[in-house]
mmCIF file of C-alpha atoms and ligand atoms in Angstrom:
data_model
loop_
_atom_site.group_PDB
_atom_site.id
_atom_site.type_symbol
_atom_site.label_atom_id
_atom_site.label_comp_id
_atom_site.label_asym_id
_atom_site.label_seq_id
_atom_site.Cartn_x
_atom_site.Cartn_y
_atom_site.Cartn_z
ATOM 1 C CA MET G 1 64.148 -15.118 22.229
ATOM 2 C CA HIS G 2 60.069 -15.065 21.740
ATOM 3 C CA VAL G 3 58.364 -13.946 18.834
ATOM 4 C CA ASP G 4 54.795 -12.373 19.046
ATOM 5 C CA LEU G 5 52.709 -13.415 16.265
ATOM 6 C CA SER G 6 49.668 -12.443 18.357
ATOM 7 C CA ASN G 7 46.958 -11.424 15.476
ATOM 8 C CA LYS G 8 49.240 -12.926 12.434
ATOM 9 C CA THR G 9 48.132 -16.512 10.583
ATOM 10 C CA ALA G 10 49.785 -18.661 9.318
ATOM 11 C CA VAL G 11 49.028 -21.016 6.642
ATOM 12 C CA ILE G 12 51.118 -24.393 6.357
ATOM 13 C CA THR G 13 49.840 -26.776 3.649
ATOM 14 C CA GLY G 14 50.519 -30.082 4.847
ATOM 15 C CA GLY G 15 50.233 -29.386 7.792
ATOM 16 C CA SER G 16 48.325 -32.317 9.545
ATOM 17 C CA SER G 17 51.840 -34.449 10.315
ATOM 18 C CA GLY G 18 55.578 -34.411 10.206
ATOM 19 C CA ILE G 19 57.427 -31.502 9.547
ATOM 20 C CA GLY G 20 54.409 -29.759 8.893
ATOM 21 C CA LEU G 21 52.817 -30.680 12.058
ATOM 22 C CA ALA G 22 55.886 -29.330 14.145
ATOM 23 C CA ALA G 23 55.680 -25.831 12.542
ATOM 24 C CA ALA G 24 52.052 -25.535 13.485
ATOM 25 C CA GLU G 25 53.306 -26.074 16.912
ATOM 26 C CA LEU G 26 55.195 -23.423 16.403
ATOM 27 C CA PHE G 27 53.410 -20.441 14.768
ATOM 28 C CA LEU G 28 50.802 -21.950 17.383
ATOM 29 C CA GLU G 29 52.956 -21.540 20.581
ATOM 30 C CA ALA G 30 54.114 -18.474 19.107
ATOM 31 C CA ASP G 31 50.519 -17.290 19.312
ATOM 32 C CA ALA G 32 49.836 -16.918 16.199
ATOM 33 C CA ASN G 33 46.072 -18.099 14.095
ATOM 34 C CA VAL G 34 47.267 -21.360 12.246
ATOM 35 C CA ALA G 35 45.420 -22.714 9.038
ATOM 36 C CA ILE G 36 46.600 -26.203 7.765
ATOM 37 C CA CYS G 37 45.543 -28.792 5.340
ATOM 38 C CA GLY G 38 45.928 -32.061 4.011
ATOM 39 C CA ARG G 39 43.713 -34.885 2.270
ATOM 40 C CA ASP G 40 43.290 -37.244 4.522
ATOM 41 C CA THR G 41 40.482 -36.245 6.905
ATOM 42 C CA THR G 42 40.889 -38.154 9.538
ATOM 43 C CA LYS G 43 44.089 -37.299 10.049
ATOM 44 C CA LEU G 44 43.535 -33.757 10.247
ATOM 45 C CA ASP G 45 40.538 -34.258 12.788
ATOM 46 C CA GLU G 46 42.935 -36.428 15.364
ATOM 47 C CA VAL G 47 45.566 -33.614 14.993
ATOM 48 C CA LYS G 48 42.615 -30.766 14.841
ATOM 49 C CA ASN G 49 42.321 -32.299 18.868
ATOM 50 C CA LYS G 50 45.221 -32.844 19.943
ATOM 51 C CA LEU G 51 46.009 -29.000 18.928
ATOM 52 C CA VAL G 52 42.822 -27.816 20.674
ATOM 53 C CA GLY G 53 43.704 -29.536 23.582
ATOM 54 C CA VAL G 54 46.584 -27.468 24.119
ATOM 55 C CA HIS G 55 46.075 -24.090 22.179
ATOM 56 C CA ASP G 56 42.779 -21.157 21.853
ATOM 57 C CA GLU G 57 40.534 -23.517 19.236
ATOM 58 C CA LYS G 58 39.480 -19.932 17.367
ATOM 59 C CA ARG G 59 43.031 -20.063 16.491
ATOM 60 C CA ILE G 60 43.117 -23.084 14.953
ATOM 61 C CA LEU G 61 41.315 -23.895 11.249
ATOM 62 C CA SER G 62 42.282 -27.786 10.135
ATOM 63 C CA CYS G 63 40.704 -27.606 6.099
ATOM 64 C CA SER G 64 40.454 -30.665 3.618
ATOM 65 C CA CYS G 65 42.413 -29.781 0.547
ATOM 66 C CA ASP G 66 44.089 -31.214 -2.215
ATOM 67 C CA VAL G 67 46.653 -28.408 -3.266
ATOM 68 C CA LEU G 68 46.863 -30.023 -6.971
ATOM 69 C CA ASN G 69 43.639 -29.309 -7.217
ATOM 70 C CA ARG G 70 42.547 -25.735 -7.446
ATOM 71 C CA ASP G 71 39.088 -26.088 -6.375
ATOM 72 C CA GLU G 72 40.158 -26.775 -3.149
ATOM 73 C CA VAL G 73 42.706 -24.114 -2.510
ATOM 74 C CA GLU G 74 40.541 -21.491 -3.264
ATOM 75 C CA ASP G 75 37.907 -23.416 -0.952
ATOM 76 C CA PHE G 76 40.423 -23.265 0.944
ATOM 77 C CA VAL G 77 41.477 -19.538 0.830
ATOM 78 C CA SER G 78 38.183 -18.554 1.579
ATOM 79 C CA GLU G 79 38.251 -21.019 4.870
ATOM 80 C CA VAL G 80 40.982 -19.334 5.905
ATOM 81 C CA GLY G 81 39.794 -15.506 4.832
ATOM 82 C CA LYS G 82 36.305 -16.158 6.820
ATOM 83 C CA LYS G 83 37.994 -17.715 9.892
ATOM 84 C CA PHE G 84 40.716 -14.761 10.284
ATOM 85 C CA GLY G 85 40.419 -12.030 7.666
ATOM 86 C CA GLY G 86 43.828 -12.325 6.268
ATOM 87 C CA VAL G 87 47.338 -13.869 5.837
ATOM 88 C CA ASP G 88 50.731 -13.144 6.977
ATOM 89 C CA MET G 89 52.896 -16.369 6.255
ATOM 90 C CA LEU G 90 52.447 -19.017 3.826
ATOM 91 C CA ILE G 91 53.810 -22.266 4.355
ATOM 92 C CA ASN G 92 54.588 -24.031 1.081
ATOM 93 C CA ASN G 93 55.148 -27.245 2.225
ATOM 94 C CA ALA G 94 52.395 -30.653 1.644
ATOM 95 C CA GLY G 95 54.489 -33.161 -0.395
ATOM 96 C CA GLN G 96 56.102 -36.323 -0.137
ATOM 97 C CA ALA G 97 59.658 -37.787 -2.591
ATOM 98 C CA ARG G 98 59.367 -40.389 -4.978
ATOM 99 C CA VAL G 99 62.173 -43.023 -4.768
ATOM 100 C CA SER G 100 62.983 -44.234 -8.411
ATOM 101 C CA THR G 101 65.362 -44.053 -10.841
ATOM 102 C CA PHE G 102 66.066 -42.939 -14.238
ATOM 103 C CA SER G 103 65.091 -46.328 -15.737
ATOM 104 C CA SER G 104 62.361 -46.969 -13.194
ATOM 105 C CA THR G 105 60.465 -43.193 -14.045
ATOM 106 C CA THR G 106 57.796 -43.932 -16.364
ATOM 107 C CA GLU G 107 56.007 -41.098 -17.818
ATOM 108 C CA GLU G 108 53.265 -40.551 -15.939
ATOM 109 C CA ASP G 109 55.978 -40.356 -12.723
ATOM 110 C CA TRP G 110 57.811 -38.020 -14.031
ATOM 111 C CA ARG G 111 54.164 -35.949 -14.946
ATOM 112 C CA GLU G 112 52.834 -36.720 -11.788
ATOM 113 C CA GLU G 113 56.253 -35.333 -9.975
ATOM 114 C CA LEU G 114 56.575 -32.212 -11.666
ATOM 115 C CA GLU G 115 53.108 -31.530 -11.072
ATOM 116 C CA LEU G 116 53.188 -31.855 -7.429
ATOM 117 C CA LYS G 117 56.451 -29.989 -6.515
ATOM 118 C CA PHE G 118 56.005 -26.936 -9.152
ATOM 119 C CA PHE G 119 51.561 -26.896 -8.445
ATOM 120 C CA SER G 120 51.908 -27.365 -4.992
ATOM 121 C CA ILE G 121 53.702 -23.948 -4.495
ATOM 122 C CA ILE G 122 52.161 -21.928 -7.477
ATOM 123 C CA HIS G 123 48.457 -23.356 -6.694
ATOM 124 C CA CYS G 124 48.468 -22.096 -3.013
ATOM 125 C CA SER G 125 50.707 -19.052 -3.535
ATOM 126 C CA LYS G 126 48.576 -17.684 -6.390
ATOM 127 C CA ALA G 127 45.364 -18.057 -4.362
ATOM 128 C CA PHE G 128 46.964 -16.450 -1.045
ATOM 129 C CA LEU G 129 48.743 -13.828 -3.055
ATOM 130 C CA GLN G 130 45.698 -11.167 -2.757
ATOM 131 C CA LEU G 131 45.439 -11.790 1.561
ATOM 132 C CA LEU G 132 49.267 -11.997 1.393
ATOM 133 C CA GLU G 133 49.579 -8.548 0.174
ATOM 134 C CA LYS G 134 47.285 -7.066 2.329
ATOM 135 C CA SER G 135 49.466 -8.219 5.123
ATOM 136 C CA THR G 136 52.649 -5.472 6.639
ATOM 137 C CA ILE G 137 55.056 -9.107 7.207
ATOM 138 C CA GLY G 138 53.935 -11.204 4.042
ATOM 139 C CA SER G 139 56.071 -13.804 3.815
ATOM 140 C CA ILE G 140 56.218 -17.383 1.938
ATOM 141 C CA VAL G 141 58.331 -20.140 2.661
ATOM 142 C CA CYS G 142 58.279 -23.439 0.272
ATOM 143 C CA THR G 143 59.624 -26.688 2.576
ATOM 144 C CA GLY G 144 62.479 -27.838 -0.047
ATOM 145 C CA SER G 145 64.729 -30.318 -0.485
ATOM 146 C CA LEU G 146 68.692 -30.861 -0.533
ATOM 147 C CA LEU G 147 68.060 -32.725 -3.271
ATOM 148 C CA ALA G 148 67.447 -29.697 -5.565
ATOM 149 C CA LYS G 149 71.230 -29.099 -5.568
ATOM 150 C CA GLN G 150 72.677 -32.389 -4.130
ATOM 151 C CA PRO G 151 70.664 -35.175 -6.437
ATOM 152 C CA GLU G 152 70.258 -38.626 -5.923
ATOM 153 C CA PRO G 153 70.153 -41.578 -8.329
ATOM 154 C CA HIS G 154 67.273 -43.519 -6.662
ATOM 155 C CA LEU G 155 65.736 -40.180 -6.041
ATOM 156 C CA LEU G 156 65.990 -38.846 -9.898
ATOM 157 C CA ALA G 157 62.550 -37.519 -10.924
ATOM 158 C CA THR G 158 61.957 -35.439 -7.581
ATOM 159 C CA SER G 159 65.702 -34.519 -7.518
ATOM 160 C CA ALA G 160 65.132 -32.789 -10.576
ATOM 161 C CA ALA G 161 61.827 -31.452 -9.325
ATOM 162 C CA ARG G 162 63.629 -29.879 -6.719
ATOM 163 C CA ALA G 163 65.922 -27.898 -8.660
ATOM 164 C CA GLY G 164 63.062 -26.699 -11.209
ATOM 165 C CA GLN G 165 61.146 -25.634 -8.087
ATOM 166 C CA LEU G 166 63.947 -23.945 -6.463
ATOM 167 C CA SER G 167 64.388 -21.921 -9.837
ATOM 168 C CA LEU G 168 60.579 -20.949 -9.614
ATOM 169 C CA VAL G 169 61.077 -19.900 -5.994
ATOM 170 C CA HIS G 170 63.786 -17.651 -6.621
ATOM 171 C CA GLY G 171 62.397 -15.500 -9.748
ATOM 172 C CA MET G 172 58.947 -15.668 -7.504
ATOM 173 C CA ALA G 173 61.321 -13.697 -4.755
ATOM 174 C CA LYS G 174 62.546 -11.266 -6.580
ATOM 175 C CA GLU G 175 59.279 -10.673 -8.275
ATOM 176 C CA LEU G 176 57.184 -10.649 -5.129
ATOM 177 C CA ALA G 177 59.892 -8.350 -3.620
ATOM 178 C CA ASP G 178 58.144 -5.602 -5.208
ATOM 179 C CA LYS G 179 54.983 -6.048 -3.142
ATOM 180 C CA ASN G 180 56.610 -6.691 0.030
ATOM 181 C CA ILE G 181 56.117 -10.382 0.343
ATOM 182 C CA ARG G 182 59.267 -12.536 1.124
ATOM 183 C CA VAL G 183 59.979 -15.780 -0.606
ATOM 184 C CA ASN G 184 62.440 -18.263 0.397
ATOM 185 C CA THR G 185 63.028 -22.338 0.645
ATOM 186 C CA VAL G 186 63.783 -24.616 3.717
ATOM 187 C CA LEU G 187 66.634 -27.302 2.425
ATOM 188 C CA VAL G 188 65.469 -30.406 4.137
ATOM 189 C CA GLY G 189 67.905 -33.713 4.115
ATOM 190 C CA GLN G 190 66.749 -36.488 5.663
ATOM 191 C CA VAL G 191 64.097 -35.300 8.475
ATOM 192 C CA GLU G 192 62.417 -38.347 10.617
ATOM 193 C CA SER G 193 58.350 -37.840 9.463
ATOM 194 C CA ASP G 194 55.637 -40.130 8.835
ATOM 195 C CA GLN G 195 56.704 -40.411 4.738
ATOM 196 C CA TRP G 196 59.832 -42.486 6.291
ATOM 197 C CA ARG G 197 57.617 -43.924 8.388
ATOM 198 C CA LYS G 198 55.380 -45.964 6.291
ATOM 199 C CA ARG G 199 59.111 -46.888 4.419
ATOM 200 C CA PHE G 200 60.010 -48.096 7.437
ATOM 201 C CA GLU G 201 56.842 -50.017 7.873
ATOM 202 C CA ALA G 202 56.432 -51.258 4.730
ATOM 203 C CA LEU G 203 60.321 -52.994 5.478
ATOM 204 C CA GLU G 204 59.998 -57.131 4.797
ATOM 205 C CA ASP G 205 62.555 -57.279 7.682
ATOM 206 C CA LYS G 206 59.713 -56.540 11.238
ATOM 207 C CA GLN G 207 63.066 -57.501 13.784
ATOM 208 C CA ILE G 208 64.211 -53.925 13.200
ATOM 209 C CA SER G 209 63.269 -51.046 15.714
ATOM 210 C CA TRP G 210 62.678 -47.380 13.793
ATOM 211 C CA GLU G 211 65.377 -46.450 16.443
ATOM 212 C CA LYS G 212 68.207 -48.601 13.955
ATOM 213 C CA TYR G 213 66.309 -48.071 11.147
ATOM 214 C CA LYS G 214 66.900 -43.905 11.301
ATOM 215 C CA SER G 215 70.554 -44.292 12.977
ATOM 216 C CA ASP G 216 71.338 -46.768 10.026
ATOM 217 C CA ILE G 217 69.594 -43.972 6.764
ATOM 218 C CA ALA G 218 72.108 -41.228 8.731
ATOM 219 C CA VAL G 219 74.530 -43.923 8.998
ATOM 220 C CA LYS G 220 74.410 -45.326 4.851
ATOM 221 C CA ALA G 221 73.724 -41.323 3.406
ATOM 222 C CA GLY G 222 77.150 -40.115 5.748
ATOM 223 C CA VAL G 223 75.082 -37.316 7.930
ATOM 224 C CA PRO G 224 78.029 -35.827 9.324
ATOM 225 C CA LEU G 225 75.386 -34.894 12.368
ATOM 226 C CA GLY G 226 75.038 -39.124 12.706
ATOM 227 C CA ARG G 227 71.452 -38.728 12.402
ATOM 228 C CA MET G 228 68.280 -38.151 11.249
ATOM 229 C CA GLY G 229 67.357 -34.288 11.737
ATOM 230 C CA THR G 230 63.725 -34.132 14.376
ATOM 231 C CA PRO G 231 61.083 -32.305 12.509
ATOM 232 C CA ARG G 232 60.694 -29.251 14.809
ATOM 233 C CA GLU G 233 64.383 -28.569 13.871
ATOM 234 C CA ALA G 234 63.351 -27.942 10.290
ATOM 235 C CA ALA G 235 60.454 -26.067 11.266
ATOM 236 C CA THR G 236 62.693 -23.810 13.791
ATOM 237 C CA ALA G 237 64.312 -23.221 10.087
ATOM 238 C CA ILE G 238 60.691 -22.401 8.683
ATOM 239 C CA PHE G 239 59.778 -20.454 11.078
ATOM 240 C CA PHE G 240 62.349 -18.196 11.234
ATOM 241 C CA LEU G 241 62.389 -17.339 7.432
ATOM 242 C CA ALA G 242 58.798 -17.022 7.644
ATOM 243 C CA THR G 243 58.703 -14.413 10.033
ATOM 244 C CA PRO G 244 60.129 -10.951 10.456
ATOM 245 C CA MET G 245 63.328 -12.304 12.305
ATOM 246 C CA SER G 246 64.005 -12.561 8.858
ATOM 247 C CA SER G 247 62.838 -9.531 7.616
ATOM 248 C CA PHE G 248 65.823 -8.469 5.411
ATOM 249 C CA THR G 249 65.411 -12.314 3.546
ATOM 250 C CA THR G 250 64.697 -13.272 0.280
ATOM 251 C CA GLY G 251 65.400 -15.536 -2.609
ATOM 252 C CA SER G 252 67.546 -17.680 0.244
ATOM 253 C CA THR G 253 67.635 -21.421 1.715
ATOM 254 C CA ILE G 254 68.709 -22.446 4.903
ATOM 255 C CA ASP G 255 70.068 -26.170 4.756
ATOM 256 C CA VAL G 256 68.859 -28.714 7.909
ATOM 257 C CA SER G 257 70.182 -31.243 7.018
ATOM 258 C CA GLY G 258 73.157 -32.596 9.375
ATOM 259 C CA GLY G 259 75.387 -30.678 6.990
ATOM 260 C CA LEU G 260 74.597 -33.687 4.299
ATOM 261 C CA ALA G 261 75.852 -30.631 1.736
ATOM 262 C CA ARG G 262 78.917 -31.297 0.066
ATOM 263 C CA HIS G 263 78.930 -28.346 -2.289
ATOM 264 C CA VAL G 264 79.976 -25.181 -0.833
ATOM 265 C CA GLY G 265 77.483 -21.790 -0.762
HETATM 266 P P1 LIG T 1 54.766 -36.319 6.205
HETATM 267 O O1 LIG T 1 54.835 -37.317 5.117
HETATM 268 O O2 LIG T 1 55.149 -36.490 7.383
HETATM 269 O O3 LIG T 1 53.746 -35.208 5.947
HETATM 270 C C1 LIG T 1 53.650 -34.989 4.329
HETATM 271 C C2 LIG T 1 52.469 -34.153 4.702
HETATM 272 O O4 LIG T 1 51.864 -33.408 3.228
HETATM 273 C C3 LIG T 1 50.470 -34.546 5.371
HETATM 274 O O5 LIG T 1 50.217 -33.549 6.169
HETATM 275 C C4 LIG T 1 50.268 -34.995 3.625
HETATM 276 O O6 LIG T 1 48.972 -35.139 4.122
HETATM 277 C C5 LIG T 1 50.277 -33.724 3.097
HETATM 278 N N1 LIG T 1 50.103 -33.589 1.651
HETATM 279 C C6 LIG T 1 50.684 -34.677 0.931
HETATM 280 N N2 LIG T 1 50.474 -34.154 -0.395
HETATM 281 C C7 LIG T 1 49.560 -33.574 -0.159
HETATM 282 C C8 LIG T 1 48.447 -32.407 -1.441
HETATM 283 N N3 LIG T 1 48.662 -32.803 -2.721
HETATM 284 N N4 LIG T 1 47.969 -31.435 -0.782
HETATM 285 C C9 LIG T 1 48.115 -31.408 0.693
HETATM 286 N N5 LIG T 1 47.931 -32.144 1.378
HETATM 287 C C10 LIG T 1 49.477 -32.933 1.261
HETATM 288 O O7 LIG T 1 56.759 -35.873 5.490
HETATM 289 P P2 LIG T 1 57.272 -35.004 5.478
HETATM 290 O O8 LIG T 1 56.865 -34.204 7.317
HETATM 291 O O9 LIG T 1 58.558 -35.610 5.546
HETATM 292 O O10 LIG T 1 57.149 -33.935 4.269
HETATM 293 C C11 LIG T 1 56.892 -32.508 4.143
HETATM 294 C C12 LIG T 1 57.854 -31.932 2.738
HETATM 295 O O11 LIG T 1 59.074 -31.810 3.254
HETATM 296 C C13 LIG T 1 57.274 -32.757 1.928
HETATM 297 O O12 LIG T 1 57.183 -31.428 0.710
HETATM 298 C C14 LIG T 1 58.528 -33.249 1.063
HETATM 299 O O13 LIG T 1 58.595 -33.644 0.220
HETATM 300 C C15 LIG T 1 59.884 -32.728 2.588
HETATM 301 N N6 LIG T 1 60.753 -33.320 2.631
HETATM 302 C C16 LIG T 1 60.611 -34.010 3.572
HETATM 303 C C17 LIG T 1 61.903 -34.722 3.170
HETATM 304 C C18 LIG T 1 62.388 -36.017 4.991
HETATM 305 O O14 LIG T 1 63.248 -36.397 5.158
HETATM 306 N N7 LIG T 1 61.206 -35.480 6.068
HETATM 307 C C19 LIG T 1 63.475 -34.505 3.065
HETATM 308 C C20 LIG T 1 63.134 -33.242 1.952
HETATM 309 C C21 LIG T 1 62.053 -32.609 1.863
HETATM 310 P P3 LIG T 1 47.292 -35.890 3.445
HETATM 311 O O15 LIG T 1 48.501 -37.419 2.964
HETATM 312 O O16 LIG T 1 47.011 -35.969 4.472
HETATM 313 O O17 LIG T 1 47.357 -35.307 1.803
#
């Protein structure tokens, strides 16, 4: 099934690697305009060059923007408005997990983690709202985590923050329904991406391969499908929730965890 998104615009925060980059590729394949942001300009330039090699440069915008910095987010909105004239789909994806227990999480860590998980969504959703309101297919999708419903002791602060974030997004969905903007979340389990690559590269044991590392993670976690997910698998769920394919769905979630969820519903 081909979804035609020509003349529609998707904004993807954290679009310079992993799930966000895979989402950018999917939207471009559906003929949408795509704006991505991240903090590392070298990485953004590399990714832009890669995308421009396959898709029309006129449909691609890449901006340096820290989603926790309101001024930078406002500048990003202006750049997107200037280049594309509007926004139809906002993907709040930027972020990363924090490996820490209750004992090892400092007060500063708590503040950073809560700030990241809440304000990455609050700043961008508020800043893009005016443009989204003008769209006939306005939607927001947040990349969340299964940890919101199934906390892990070694990811304690992230789990708590993700649970709060899920509540925030649910509330936004009810409020923004009046403006005809749908708001949904993808609950990601373990999906291979740059953040996992960095953890792999930090291993002391340099004998272990990337394939073995990934497979060990899935086995240790007990993922029923027996492997980590790919960025494109998570991005496909994002794409579904962002586009009119899911036009009667808001305040909802899709689990992309390979069956890792133990709860019902
Ligand atoms: P990656 O590390 O591959 O991608 C993260 C992206 O976010 C990068 O583009 C990064 O660019 C950007 N980013 C991080 N912080 C900021 C910031 N403050 N402002 C702007 N951009 C930022 O990881 P994933 O693809 O795995 O992560 C995507 C999302 O999925 C994250 O929110 C993550 O927490 C979530 N998730 C991932 C899981 C997984 O197993 N992969 C599991 C559960 C949730 P830069 O560093 O240059 O800013």
